[in-house]
PDB file of C-alpha atoms in Angstrom:
ATOM      1  CA  MET I  93      75.918  63.529  81.488  1.00  0.00           C
ATOM      2  CA  ASN I  94      77.124  66.129  83.932  1.00  0.00           C
ATOM      3  CA  CYS I  95      77.331  69.644  82.608  1.00  0.00           C
ATOM      4  CA  GLU I  96      79.711  70.718  85.404  1.00  0.00           C
ATOM      5  CA  THR I  97      82.149  67.960  84.492  1.00  0.00           C
ATOM      6  CA  LEU I  98      81.994  68.814  80.691  1.00  0.00           C
ATOM      7  CA  PHE I  99      81.682  72.517  80.699  1.00  0.00           C
ATOM      8  CA  GLY I 100      82.910  73.583  84.058  1.00  0.00           C
ATOM      9  CA  THR I 101      79.523  75.064  85.005  1.00  0.00           C
ATOM     10  CA  ALA I 102      76.162  73.690  85.759  1.00  0.00           C
ATOM     11  CA  LYS I 103      74.464  76.067  83.309  1.00  0.00           C
ATOM     12  CA  PRO I 104      76.687  76.363  80.223  1.00  0.00           C
ATOM     13  CA  VAL I 105      76.383  78.966  77.560  1.00  0.00           C
ATOM     14  CA  ILE I 106      77.425  77.349  74.186  1.00  0.00           C
ATOM     15  CA  GLY I 107      78.254  79.733  71.303  1.00  0.00           C
ATOM     16  CA  MET I 108      77.921  78.753  67.664  1.00  0.00           C
ATOM     17  CA  VAL I 109      80.613  78.962  65.032  1.00  0.00           C
ATOM     18  CA  HIS I 110      78.694  78.878  61.611  1.00  0.00           C
ATOM     19  CA  LEU I 111      81.164  77.839  59.013  1.00  0.00           C
ATOM     20  CA  PRO I 112      80.957  79.618  55.590  1.00  0.00           C
ATOM     21  CA  PRO I 113      80.249  77.440  52.507  1.00  0.00           C
ATOM     22  CA  LEU I 114      82.844  74.735  52.380  1.00  0.00           C
ATOM     23  CA  PRO I 115      84.509  73.388  49.144  1.00  0.00           C
ATOM     24  CA  GLY I 116      81.949  71.607  47.066  1.00  0.00           C
ATOM     25  CA  ALA I 117      79.006  73.725  48.276  1.00  0.00           C
ATOM     26  CA  PRO I 118      77.213  75.911  45.710  1.00  0.00           C
ATOM     27  CA  ARG I 119      78.211  79.158  47.424  1.00  0.00           C
ATOM     28  CA  PHE I 120      81.833  78.242  48.216  1.00  0.00           C
ATOM     29  CA  GLU I 121      83.927  81.331  47.373  1.00  0.00           C
ATOM     30  CA  GLY I 122      87.159  79.488  46.588  1.00  0.00           C
ATOM     31  CA  ASP I 123      89.266  80.512  49.530  1.00  0.00           C
ATOM     32  CA  ARG I 124      89.911  77.814  52.141  1.00  0.00           C
ATOM     33  CA  GLU I 125      92.097  80.090  54.212  1.00  0.00           C
ATOM     34  CA  ALA I 126      89.355  82.691  54.453  1.00  0.00           C
ATOM     35  CA  ILE I 127      87.047  80.084  55.931  1.00  0.00           C
ATOM     36  CA  ARG I 128      89.653  79.169  58.482  1.00  0.00           C
ATOM     37  CA  GLU I 129      90.381  82.788  59.426  1.00  0.00           C
ATOM     38  CA  ARG I 130      86.708  83.535  59.937  1.00  0.00           C
ATOM     39  CA  MET I 131      86.144  80.342  61.967  1.00  0.00           C
ATOM     40  CA  LEU I 132      88.994  81.104  64.319  1.00  0.00           C
ATOM     41  CA  ALA I 133      88.037  84.819  64.649  1.00  0.00           C
ATOM     42  CA  ASP I 134      84.533  83.816  65.647  1.00  0.00           C
ATOM     43  CA  ALA I 135      85.839  81.116  68.070  1.00  0.00           C
ATOM     44  CA  ARG I 136      88.235  83.435  69.699  1.00  0.00           C
ATOM     45  CA  ALA I 137      85.515  86.163  70.015  1.00  0.00           C
ATOM     46  CA  LEU I 138      83.207  83.631  71.643  1.00  0.00           C
ATOM     47  CA  GLU I 139      85.909  82.463  74.070  1.00  0.00           C
ATOM     48  CA  ALA I 140      86.843  86.078  74.872  1.00  0.00           C
ATOM     49  CA  GLY I 141      83.302  86.925  75.641  1.00  0.00           C
ATOM     50  CA  GLY I 142      83.092  84.101  78.161  1.00  0.00           C
ATOM     51  CA  VAL I 143      81.180  81.134  76.624  1.00  0.00           C
ATOM     52  CA  ASP I 144      81.494  77.825  78.262  1.00  0.00           C
ATOM     53  CA  GLY I 145      81.610  75.763  74.998  1.00  0.00           C
ATOM     54  CA  ILE I 146      81.605  76.224  71.253  1.00  0.00           C
ATOM     55  CA  MET I 147      79.551  74.285  68.618  1.00  0.00           C
ATOM     56  CA  VAL I 148      80.801  74.344  64.968  1.00  0.00           C
ATOM     57  CA  GLU I 149      78.527  73.335  62.056  1.00  0.00           C
ATOM     58  CA  ASN I 150      78.599  73.564  58.292  1.00  0.00           C
ATOM     59  CA  PHE I 151      75.814  76.204  58.281  1.00  0.00           C
ATOM     60  CA  GLY I 152      76.933  77.666  54.874  1.00  0.00           C
ATOM     61  CA  ASP I 153      76.504  74.446  52.981  1.00  0.00           C
ATOM     62  CA  ALA I 154      72.913  74.809  51.967  1.00  0.00           C
ATOM     63  CA  PRO I 155      71.110  73.017  50.339  1.00  0.00           C
ATOM     64  CA  PHE I 156      72.208  70.313  52.802  1.00  0.00           C
ATOM     65  CA  TYR I 157      72.722  66.617  52.144  1.00  0.00           C
ATOM     66  CA  PRO I 158      70.025  64.799  54.244  1.00  0.00           C
ATOM     67  CA  ASP I 159      72.090  62.238  56.232  1.00  0.00           C
ATOM     68  CA  ASP I 160      75.204  61.264  54.409  1.00  0.00           C
ATOM     69  CA  VAL I 161      77.569  64.054  53.436  1.00  0.00           C
ATOM     70  CA  PRO I 162      80.331  63.443  50.854  1.00  0.00           C
ATOM     71  CA  LYS I 163      83.785  62.535  51.929  1.00  0.00           C
ATOM     72  CA  HIS I 164      85.171  65.978  50.922  1.00  0.00           C
ATOM     73  CA  VAL I 165      82.886  67.586  53.497  1.00  0.00           C
ATOM     74  CA  VAL I 166      84.100  65.333  56.195  1.00  0.00           C
ATOM     75  CA  ALA I 167      87.716  66.051  55.218  1.00  0.00           C
ATOM     76  CA  SER I 168      87.228  69.777  55.194  1.00  0.00           C
ATOM     77  CA  MET I 169      85.294  69.778  58.628  1.00  0.00           C
ATOM     78  CA  THR I 170      87.841  67.564  60.168  1.00  0.00           C
ATOM     79  CA  ALA I 171      90.730  69.866  59.186  1.00  0.00           C
ATOM     80  CA  PHE I 172      88.885  73.043  60.248  1.00  0.00           C
ATOM     81  CA  CYS I 173      87.774  71.453  63.548  1.00  0.00           C
ATOM     82  CA  GLN I 174      91.217  70.292  64.458  1.00  0.00           C
ATOM     83  CA  ASP I 175      92.376  73.944  64.000  1.00  0.00           C
ATOM     84  CA  LEU I 176      89.521  75.081  66.199  1.00  0.00           C
ATOM     85  CA  VAL I 177      90.184  72.617  68.967  1.00  0.00           C
ATOM     86  CA  ASP I 178      93.844  73.479  68.953  1.00  0.00           C
ATOM     87  CA  SER I 179      93.053  77.179  69.183  1.00  0.00           C
ATOM     88  CA  VAL I 180      90.589  77.432  72.151  1.00  0.00           C
ATOM     89  CA  GLU I 181      90.462  76.163  75.745  1.00  0.00           C
ATOM     90  CA  VAL I 182      86.712  75.608  76.058  1.00  0.00           C
ATOM     91  CA  PRO I 183      85.017  72.319  74.993  1.00  0.00           C
ATOM     92  CA  VAL I 184      84.146  72.045  71.337  1.00  0.00           C
ATOM     93  CA  GLY I 185      81.107  70.230  69.725  1.00  0.00           C
ATOM     94  CA  VAL I 186      80.432  69.235  66.051  1.00  0.00           C
ATOM     95  CA  ASN I 187      77.184  69.191  64.099  1.00  0.00           C
ATOM     96  CA  VAL I 188      77.191  67.956  60.459  1.00  0.00           C
ATOM     97  CA  LEU I 189      74.113  69.264  58.713  1.00  0.00           C
ATOM     98  CA  ARG I 190      71.666  68.079  57.907  1.00  0.00           C
ATOM     99  CA  ASN I 191      71.728  64.889  59.974  1.00  0.00           C
ATOM    100  CA  ASP I 192      74.994  63.060  59.498  1.00  0.00           C
ATOM    101  CA  ALA I 193      75.626  61.787  63.016  1.00  0.00           C
ATOM    102  CA  GLU I 194      78.260  59.249  61.809  1.00  0.00           C
ATOM    103  CA  ALA I 195      80.296  62.081  60.296  1.00  0.00           C
ATOM    104  CA  ALA I 196      79.958  64.298  63.299  1.00  0.00           C
ATOM    105  CA  LEU I 197      80.962  61.581  65.753  1.00  0.00           C
ATOM    106  CA  SER I 198      83.812  60.438  63.578  1.00  0.00           C
ATOM    107  CA  ILE I 199      85.154  64.012  63.374  1.00  0.00           C
ATOM    108  CA  ALA I 200      84.797  64.617  67.062  1.00  0.00           C
ATOM    109  CA  ALA I 201      86.644  61.409  67.863  1.00  0.00           C
ATOM    110  CA  ALA I 202      89.441  62.250  65.409  1.00  0.00           C
ATOM    111  CA  VAL I 203      90.052  65.848  66.556  1.00  0.00           C
ATOM    112  CA  ASP I 204      89.409  65.201  70.339  1.00  0.00           C
ATOM    113  CA  ALA I 205      86.267  67.203  70.418  1.00  0.00           C
ATOM    114  CA  ASP I 206      83.929  66.812  73.417  1.00  0.00           C
ATOM    115  CA  TYR I 207      80.280  66.477  72.138  1.00  0.00           C
ATOM    116  CA  VAL I 208      78.145  66.341  68.989  1.00  0.00           C
ATOM    117  CA  ARG I 209      74.699  67.522  68.049  1.00  0.00           C
ATOM    118  CA  VAL I 210      72.285  65.149  66.188  1.00  0.00           C
ATOM    119  CA  ASN I 211      69.244  66.768  64.813  1.00  0.00           C
ATOM    120  CA  VAL I 212      67.134  63.557  64.286  1.00  0.00           C
ATOM    121  CA  HIS I 213      68.340  60.774  66.588  1.00  0.00           C
ATOM    122  CA  VAL I 214      65.115  58.703  66.943  1.00  0.00           C
ATOM    123  CA  GLY I 215      61.860  58.605  65.057  1.00  0.00           C
ATOM    124  CA  ALA I 216      61.157  60.226  61.624  1.00  0.00           C
ATOM    125  CA  THR I 217      60.904  63.839  60.656  1.00  0.00           C
ATOM    126  CA  VAL I 218      59.852  65.714  57.512  1.00  0.00           C
ATOM    127  CA  THR I 219      62.305  68.428  56.420  1.00  0.00           C
ATOM    128  CA  ASP I 220      63.336  70.367  53.403  1.00  0.00           C
ATOM    129  CA  GLN I 221      65.756  67.610  52.711  1.00  0.00           C
ATOM    130  CA  GLY I 222      62.904  65.104  52.696  1.00  0.00           C
ATOM    131  CA  LEU I 223      62.304  62.418  55.308  1.00  0.00           C
ATOM    132  CA  LEU I 224      64.932  62.036  57.880  1.00  0.00           C
ATOM    133  CA  GLN I 225      65.042  58.929  60.094  1.00  0.00           C
ATOM    134  CA  GLY I 226      66.906  58.564  63.430  1.00  0.00           C
ATOM    135  CA  GLN I 227      69.820  56.207  63.461  1.00  0.00           C
ATOM    136  CA  ALA I 228      70.430  56.043  67.241  1.00  0.00           C
ATOM    137  CA  HIS I 229      71.209  52.320  66.998  1.00  0.00           C
ATOM    138  CA  GLU I 230      74.197  53.144  64.568  1.00  0.00           C
ATOM    139  CA  THR I 231      75.346  56.241  66.390  1.00  0.00           C
ATOM    140  CA  MET I 232      75.645  54.867  69.826  1.00  0.00           C
ATOM    141  CA  ARG I 233      77.341  51.674  68.611  1.00  0.00           C
ATOM    142  CA  LEU I 234      79.784  53.723  66.517  1.00  0.00           C
ATOM    143  CA  ARG I 235      80.819  55.706  69.646  1.00  0.00           C
ATOM    144  CA  ASP I 236      81.572  52.344  71.430  1.00  0.00           C
ATOM    145  CA  ARG I 237      83.560  51.120  68.421  1.00  0.00           C
ATOM    146  CA  LEU I 238      85.595  54.283  68.272  1.00  0.00           C
ATOM    147  CA  ASP I 239      86.032  54.252  71.956  1.00  0.00           C
ATOM    148  CA  ALA I 240      85.210  57.964  71.885  1.00  0.00           C
ATOM    149  CA  ASP I 241      84.563  60.108  74.979  1.00  0.00           C
ATOM    150  CA  VAL I 242      82.071  62.182  73.154  1.00  0.00           C
ATOM    151  CA  ALA I 243      78.681  63.272  74.550  1.00  0.00           C
ATOM    152  CA  VAL I 244      75.711  62.968  72.170  1.00  0.00           C
ATOM    153  CA  LEU I 245      73.223  65.873  72.459  1.00  0.00           C
ATOM    154  CA  VAL I 246      70.085  65.274  70.523  1.00  0.00           C
ATOM    155  CA  ASP I 247      67.189  67.492  69.278  1.00  0.00           C
ATOM    156  CA  VAL I 248      63.534  66.701  70.150  1.00  0.00           C
ATOM    157  CA  GLY I 249      61.109  68.599  67.950  1.00  0.00           C
ATOM    158  CA  VAL I 250      64.065  69.872  65.825  1.00  0.00           C
ATOM    159  CA  LYS I 251      63.727  73.206  63.960  1.00  0.00           C
ATOM    160  CA  HIS I 252      63.102  73.455  60.289  1.00  0.00           C
ATOM    161  CA  ALA I 253      61.085  70.210  60.513  1.00  0.00           C
ATOM    162  CA  ALA I 254      57.860  68.575  61.408  1.00  0.00           C
ATOM    163  CA  PRO I 255      57.390  65.158  62.966  1.00  0.00           C
ATOM    164  CA  LEU I 256      56.117  62.318  60.823  1.00  0.00           C
ATOM    165  CA  GLY I 257      52.950  61.100  62.687  1.00  0.00           C
ATOM    166  CA  ASP I 258      51.126  62.428  65.600  1.00  0.00           C
ATOM    167  CA  ARG I 259      53.397  61.846  68.552  1.00  0.00           C
ATOM    168  CA  SER I 260      53.721  64.136  71.620  1.00  0.00           C
ATOM    169  CA  LEU I 261      56.882  65.880  72.558  1.00  0.00           C
ATOM    170  CA  LYS I 262      56.977  63.900  75.734  1.00  0.00           C
ATOM    171  CA  ALA I 263      56.841  60.611  73.905  1.00  0.00           C
ATOM    172  CA  GLU I 264      59.677  61.697  71.572  1.00  0.00           C
ATOM    173  CA  LEU I 265      61.713  62.851  74.428  1.00  0.00           C
ATOM    174  CA  ALA I 266      61.180  59.689  76.315  1.00  0.00           C
ATOM    175  CA  ASP I 267      62.270  57.650  73.417  1.00  0.00           C
ATOM    176  CA  ALA I 268      65.398  59.722  72.901  1.00  0.00           C
ATOM    177  CA  CYS I 269      66.483  59.194  76.470  1.00  0.00           C
ATOM    178  CA  GLU I 270      65.258  55.717  77.194  1.00  0.00           C
ATOM    179  CA  ARG I 271      65.660  53.923  73.924  1.00  0.00           C
ATOM    180  CA  GLY I 272      68.095  56.299  72.097  1.00  0.00           C
ATOM    181  CA  LEU I 273      70.407  56.679  75.096  1.00  0.00           C
ATOM    182  CA  ALA I 274      70.861  60.375  74.489  1.00  0.00           C
ATOM    183  CA  ASP I 275      73.337  62.186  76.828  1.00  0.00           C
ATOM    184  CA  GLY I 276      71.512  65.513  76.555  1.00  0.00           C
ATOM    185  CA  ILE I 277      68.267  66.840  75.044  1.00  0.00           C
ATOM    186  CA  ILE I 278      67.878  69.986  72.906  1.00  0.00           C
ATOM    187  CA  VAL I 279      64.616  71.796  72.358  1.00  0.00           C
ATOM    188  CA  SER I 280      64.230  74.765  70.015  1.00  0.00           C
ATOM    189  CA  GLY I 281      61.919  77.041  68.065  1.00  0.00           C
ATOM    190  CA  SER I 282      60.641  76.497  64.462  1.00  0.00           C
ATOM    191  CA  GLY I 283      63.783  77.862  62.758  1.00  0.00           C
ATOM    192  CA  THR I 284      67.222  79.354  63.245  1.00  0.00           C
ATOM    193  CA  GLY I 285      67.004  82.247  65.722  1.00  0.00           C
ATOM    194  CA  ASP I 286      63.368  81.560  66.535  1.00  0.00           C
ATOM    195  CA  PRO I 287      62.283  81.559  70.215  1.00  0.00           C
ATOM    196  CA  THR I 288      61.664  78.263  71.895  1.00  0.00           C
ATOM    197  CA  SER I 289      58.206  77.839  73.330  1.00  0.00           C
ATOM    198  CA  HIS I 290      58.022  78.317  77.038  1.00  0.00           C
ATOM    199  CA  ASP I 291      55.408  75.514  77.142  1.00  0.00           C
ATOM    200  CA  VAL I 292      57.708  73.080  75.250  1.00  0.00           C
ATOM    201  CA  LEU I 293      60.598  73.923  77.534  1.00  0.00           C
ATOM    202  CA  GLU I 294      58.468  73.443  80.625  1.00  0.00           C
ATOM    203  CA  ASP I 295      57.029  70.191  79.452  1.00  0.00           C
ATOM    204  CA  ALA I 296      60.524  68.899  78.684  1.00  0.00           C
ATOM    205  CA  ARG I 297      61.850  69.991  82.112  1.00  0.00           C
ATOM    206  CA  VAL I 298      58.968  68.237  83.899  1.00  0.00           C
ATOM    207  CA  LEU I 299      59.464  64.955  82.167  1.00  0.00           C
ATOM    208  CA  LEU I 300      63.289  64.951  82.479  1.00  0.00           C
ATOM    209  CA  ASP I 301      62.940  65.716  86.229  1.00  0.00           C
ATOM    210  CA  GLU I 302      60.491  62.940  86.681  1.00  0.00           C
ATOM    211  CA  ARG I 303      62.043  60.149  84.549  1.00  0.00           C
ATOM    212  CA  PHE I 304      65.589  61.131  83.448  1.00  0.00           C
ATOM    213  CA  PRO I 305      67.073  63.492  86.019  1.00  0.00           C
ATOM    214  CA  GLN I 306      70.682  62.915  84.968  1.00  0.00           C
ATOM    215  CA  THR I 307      69.902  64.053  81.414  1.00  0.00           C
ATOM    216  CA  PRO I 308      70.506  67.845  80.940  1.00  0.00           C
ATOM    217  CA  LEU I 309      68.123  70.025  78.886  1.00  0.00           C
ATOM    218  CA  PHE I 310      69.405  72.604  76.501  1.00  0.00           C
ATOM    219  CA  VAL I 311      67.583  75.285  74.495  1.00  0.00           C
ATOM    220  CA  GLY I 312      68.906  75.446  70.939  1.00  0.00           C
ATOM    221  CA  SER I 313      67.363  78.561  69.413  1.00  0.00           C
ATOM    222  CA  GLY I 314      66.066  82.049  70.003  1.00  0.00           C
ATOM    223  CA  VAL I 315      68.007  82.780  73.212  1.00  0.00           C
ATOM    224  CA  THR I 316      68.924  86.448  73.603  1.00  0.00           C
ATOM    225  CA  GLN I 317      70.487  88.693  76.259  1.00  0.00           C
ATOM    226  CA  THR I 318      66.963  89.547  77.402  1.00  0.00           C
ATOM    227  CA  SER I 319      65.749  85.957  77.604  1.00  0.00           C
ATOM    228  CA  VAL I 320      68.803  84.003  78.708  1.00  0.00           C
ATOM    229  CA  ALA I 321      68.287  84.363  82.519  1.00  0.00           C
ATOM    230  CA  GLN I 322      64.731  83.320  82.434  1.00  0.00           C
ATOM    231  CA  THR I 323      65.464  80.452  80.031  1.00  0.00           C
ATOM    232  CA  LEU I 324      68.141  79.108  82.426  1.00  0.00           C
ATOM    233  CA  GLU I 325      65.616  78.913  85.218  1.00  0.00           C
ATOM    234  CA  LEU I 326      64.245  75.860  83.462  1.00  0.00           C
ATOM    235  CA  ALA I 327      67.021  74.817  81.062  1.00  0.00           C
ATOM    236  CA  ASP I 328      70.399  73.365  82.108  1.00  0.00           C
ATOM    237  CA  GLY I 329      72.212  75.172  79.161  1.00  0.00           C
ATOM    238  CA  VAL I 330      71.741  77.245  76.048  1.00  0.00           C
ATOM    239  CA  ILE I 331      73.186  77.049  72.537  1.00  0.00           C
ATOM    240  CA  VAL I 332      73.278  80.544  71.060  1.00  0.00           C
ATOM    241  CA  GLY I 333      74.163  81.696  67.579  1.00  0.00           C
ATOM    242  CA  THR I 334      72.157  84.604  65.927  1.00  0.00           C
ATOM    243  CA  ALA I 335      72.088  86.731  69.113  1.00  0.00           C
ATOM    244  CA  LEU I 336      75.872  86.731  69.325  1.00  0.00           C
ATOM    245  CA  LYS I 337      76.487  87.991  65.708  1.00  0.00           C
ATOM    246  CA  THR I 338      76.963  91.580  64.586  1.00  0.00           C
ATOM    247  CA  GLU I 339      73.537  93.271  64.268  1.00  0.00           C
ATOM    248  CA  GLY I 340      71.873  89.981  65.235  1.00  0.00           C
ATOM    249  CA  GLU I 341      72.273  88.505  61.739  1.00  0.00           C
ATOM    250  CA  THR I 342      73.140  84.740  61.675  1.00  0.00           C
ATOM    251  CA  THR I 343      75.653  84.984  58.884  1.00  0.00           C
ATOM    252  CA  ASN I 344      77.591  87.944  60.288  1.00  0.00           C
ATOM    253  CA  PRO I 345      80.835  87.612  62.401  1.00  0.00           C
ATOM    254  CA  VAL I 346      80.520  87.000  66.152  1.00  0.00           C
ATOM    255  CA  ASP I 347      80.481  90.240  68.120  1.00  0.00           C
ATOM    256  CA  ALA I 348      82.532  89.779  71.322  1.00  0.00           C
ATOM    257  CA  GLY I 349      80.620  92.600  72.979  1.00  0.00           C
ATOM    258  CA  ARG I 350      77.227  90.831  72.389  1.00  0.00           C
ATOM    259  CA  VAL I 351      78.793  87.613  73.701  1.00  0.00           C
ATOM    260  CA  GLY I 352      79.941  89.323  76.994  1.00  0.00           C
ATOM    261  CA  ASP I 353      76.665  91.016  77.522  1.00  0.00           C
ATOM    262  CA  LEU I 354      74.662  87.738  77.036  1.00  0.00           C
ATOM    263  CA  VAL I 355      77.078  85.753  79.323  1.00  0.00           C
ATOM    264  CA  ALA I 356      76.784  88.477  81.866  1.00  0.00           C
ATOM    265  CA  ALA I 357      73.082  88.199  81.786  1.00  0.00           C
ATOM    266  CA  ALA I 358      73.306  84.495  82.059  1.00  0.00           C
ATOM    267  CA  ASP I 359      75.386  84.692  85.119  1.00  0.00           C
ATOM    268  CA  ARG I 360      72.524  85.887  87.111  1.00  0.00           C
ATOM    269  CA  ARG I 361      71.054  82.322  86.971  1.00  0.00           C
ATOM    270  CA  ARG I 362      74.212  80.323  87.142  1.00  0.00           C
TER     271      ARG I 362
END
């Protein structure tokens, strides 16, 4: 995967659109149009601030289904994602929480999105949804069946989780690339908005450079205006949510000023 080809830059900043609770979720407030308006407002603020890509996920749907969301979730996300793709010029990605790669890839293919995020692609992980197991064999074959030009970005050491068994980050990363055929790797902190360990980032960088130099490395949590330039010295891109929200609160609307400030800081390393 080539970041410059997909995002128009070798070091992309990807901004998060966290959808409010969707129909069927416990905290859904009964107004589909309000969800659409909030989504589009956030996406336009991200684009106006200069991000190179947008990632949309059903962040408000907690507690999350483990790995097979109901059809109504797929339907809602498809409708909202189509509106989003039609409203912005930057590449759009899809993540269906907690770990429904089939749904994410199907939605992306249907709405002509550009990439997906898969939280557990290989191996097994213990989460608050229980045990999640990677389905790389299904995901990559589904992409071929759909003839979808969609990049698959996968987490290694995913947040809000712990690996099942004593395996090193390097071993998981190697499996994701070599056996899972991941197009890009994401490393992150322990939870939403938590900083990513410099040691983890450095180890991932070394292994990718040695064995998988064509596979880009993204940091998926904890990036701020202060840290983004240093992060991009090692990472090929960043996925940013919390730091771009009003008052730095994950569930608040996107603040275009914060976006512009972070993108400007990132430009020192791009």
